[in-house]
C-alpha positions as CSV (number, residue, x, y, z in Angstrom):
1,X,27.3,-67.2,-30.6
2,X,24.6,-70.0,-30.5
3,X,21.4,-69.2,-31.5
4,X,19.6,-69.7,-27.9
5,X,21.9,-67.2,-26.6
6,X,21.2,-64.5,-29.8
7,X,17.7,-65.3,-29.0
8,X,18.3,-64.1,-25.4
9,X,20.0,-61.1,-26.0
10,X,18.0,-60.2,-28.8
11,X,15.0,-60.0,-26.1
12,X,17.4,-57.9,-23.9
13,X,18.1,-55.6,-26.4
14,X,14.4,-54.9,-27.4
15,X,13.3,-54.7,-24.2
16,X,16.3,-52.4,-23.5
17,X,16.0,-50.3,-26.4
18,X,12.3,-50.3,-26.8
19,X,12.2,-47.1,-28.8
20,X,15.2,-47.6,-30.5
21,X,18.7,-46.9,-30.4
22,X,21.6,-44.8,-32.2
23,X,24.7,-46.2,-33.5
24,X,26.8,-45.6,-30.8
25,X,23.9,-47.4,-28.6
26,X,24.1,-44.6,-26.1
27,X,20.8,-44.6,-23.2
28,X,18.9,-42.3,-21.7
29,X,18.8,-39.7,-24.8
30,X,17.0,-36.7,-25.6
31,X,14.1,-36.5,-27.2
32,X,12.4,-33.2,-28.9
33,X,8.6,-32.5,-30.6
34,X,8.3,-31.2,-34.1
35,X,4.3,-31.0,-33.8
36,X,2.8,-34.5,-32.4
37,X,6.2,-36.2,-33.7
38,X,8.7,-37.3,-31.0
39,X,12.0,-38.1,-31.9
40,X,15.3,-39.1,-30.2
41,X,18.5,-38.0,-31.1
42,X,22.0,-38.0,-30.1
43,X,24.3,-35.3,-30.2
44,X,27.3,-37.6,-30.9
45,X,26.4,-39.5,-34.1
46,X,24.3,-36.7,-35.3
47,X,21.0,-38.8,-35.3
48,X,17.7,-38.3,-35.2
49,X,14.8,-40.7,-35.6
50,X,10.8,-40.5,-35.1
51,X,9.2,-43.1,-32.0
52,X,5.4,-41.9,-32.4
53,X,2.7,-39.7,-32.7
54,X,0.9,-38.0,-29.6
55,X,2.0,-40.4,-27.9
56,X,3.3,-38.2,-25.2
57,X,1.2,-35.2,-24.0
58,X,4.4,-32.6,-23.8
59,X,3.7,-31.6,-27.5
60,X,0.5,-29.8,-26.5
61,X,2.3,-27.2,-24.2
62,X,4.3,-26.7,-26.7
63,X,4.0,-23.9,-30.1
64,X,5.0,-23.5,-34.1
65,X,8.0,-21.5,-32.6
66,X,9.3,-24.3,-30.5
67,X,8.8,-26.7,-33.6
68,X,10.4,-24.3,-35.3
69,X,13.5,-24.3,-33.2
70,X,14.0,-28.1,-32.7
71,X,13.7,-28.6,-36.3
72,X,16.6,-25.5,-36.3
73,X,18.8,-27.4,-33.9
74,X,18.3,-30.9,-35.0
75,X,17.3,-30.8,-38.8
76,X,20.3,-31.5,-40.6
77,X,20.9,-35.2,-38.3
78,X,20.7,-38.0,-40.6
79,X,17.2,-39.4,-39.9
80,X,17.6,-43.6,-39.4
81,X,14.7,-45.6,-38.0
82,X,16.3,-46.4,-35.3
83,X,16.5,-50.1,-35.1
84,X,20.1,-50.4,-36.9
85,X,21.4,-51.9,-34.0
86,X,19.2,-54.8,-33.9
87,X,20.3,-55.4,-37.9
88,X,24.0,-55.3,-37.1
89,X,22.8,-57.7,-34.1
90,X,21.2,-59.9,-36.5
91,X,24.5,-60.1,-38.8
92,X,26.1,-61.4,-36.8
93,X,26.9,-65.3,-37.3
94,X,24.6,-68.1,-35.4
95,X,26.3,-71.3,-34.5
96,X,22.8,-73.9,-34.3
97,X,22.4,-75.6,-31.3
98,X,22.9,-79.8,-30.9
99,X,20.0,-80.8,-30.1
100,X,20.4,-83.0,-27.0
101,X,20.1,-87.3,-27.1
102,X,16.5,-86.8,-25.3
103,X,15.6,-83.8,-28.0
104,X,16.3,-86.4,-31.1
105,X,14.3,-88.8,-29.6
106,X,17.1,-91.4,-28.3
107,X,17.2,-92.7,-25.3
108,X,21.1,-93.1,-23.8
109,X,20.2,-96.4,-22.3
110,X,19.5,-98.3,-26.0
111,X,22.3,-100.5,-26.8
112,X,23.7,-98.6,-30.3
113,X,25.3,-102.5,-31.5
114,X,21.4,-103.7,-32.0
């Protein structure tokens, strides 16, 4: 992969995964509140990661017991920060780009014998 292309999907993914992502890369998942925490989690790679503080209002609806529960359910998930993906993306090897004639600062129509 060249590196404008990593650069591109590197953007994509970010912008895709803006709160993070599990191994398995799966979308749309879950979230619950332990208190003003929020965290996603998946179900399939047993997952769980924090994406804020009050940063959604649900938490204030909600009650120790509820914490209490979620923490019940989803306690024992390996807690990862969530951006894994985006260090396996970055391992993977970047070909530089050739710079173009007009990028190097040649002009095609010199004579290269002079």
């Amino acid at each position: 992969m060249n590196i404008t292309l990593h650069k591109a999907v590197r953007k994509m993914l970010l912008k895709k995964y803006y709160f993070g992502a599990c191994p398995c890369m799966r979308e749309d998942l879950p979230f619950f509140n332990v208190g003003s925490s929020h965290w996603l989690y998946c179900d399939k790679c047993r997952v769980r990661w924090c994406v804020g503080e009050n940063s959604f209002s649900g938490w204030h609806s909600e009650n120790e017991e509820i914490w209490r529960e979620n923490m019940g359910k989803y306690g024992d998930y390996r807690i990862i920060d969530g951006d894994e993906f985006l260090r396996e993306f970055d391992a993977i090897p970047v070909e530089p780009t050739i710079a173009s004639q007009s990028e190097i600062g040649h002009n095609k129509d010199v004579d290269p014998t002079n």
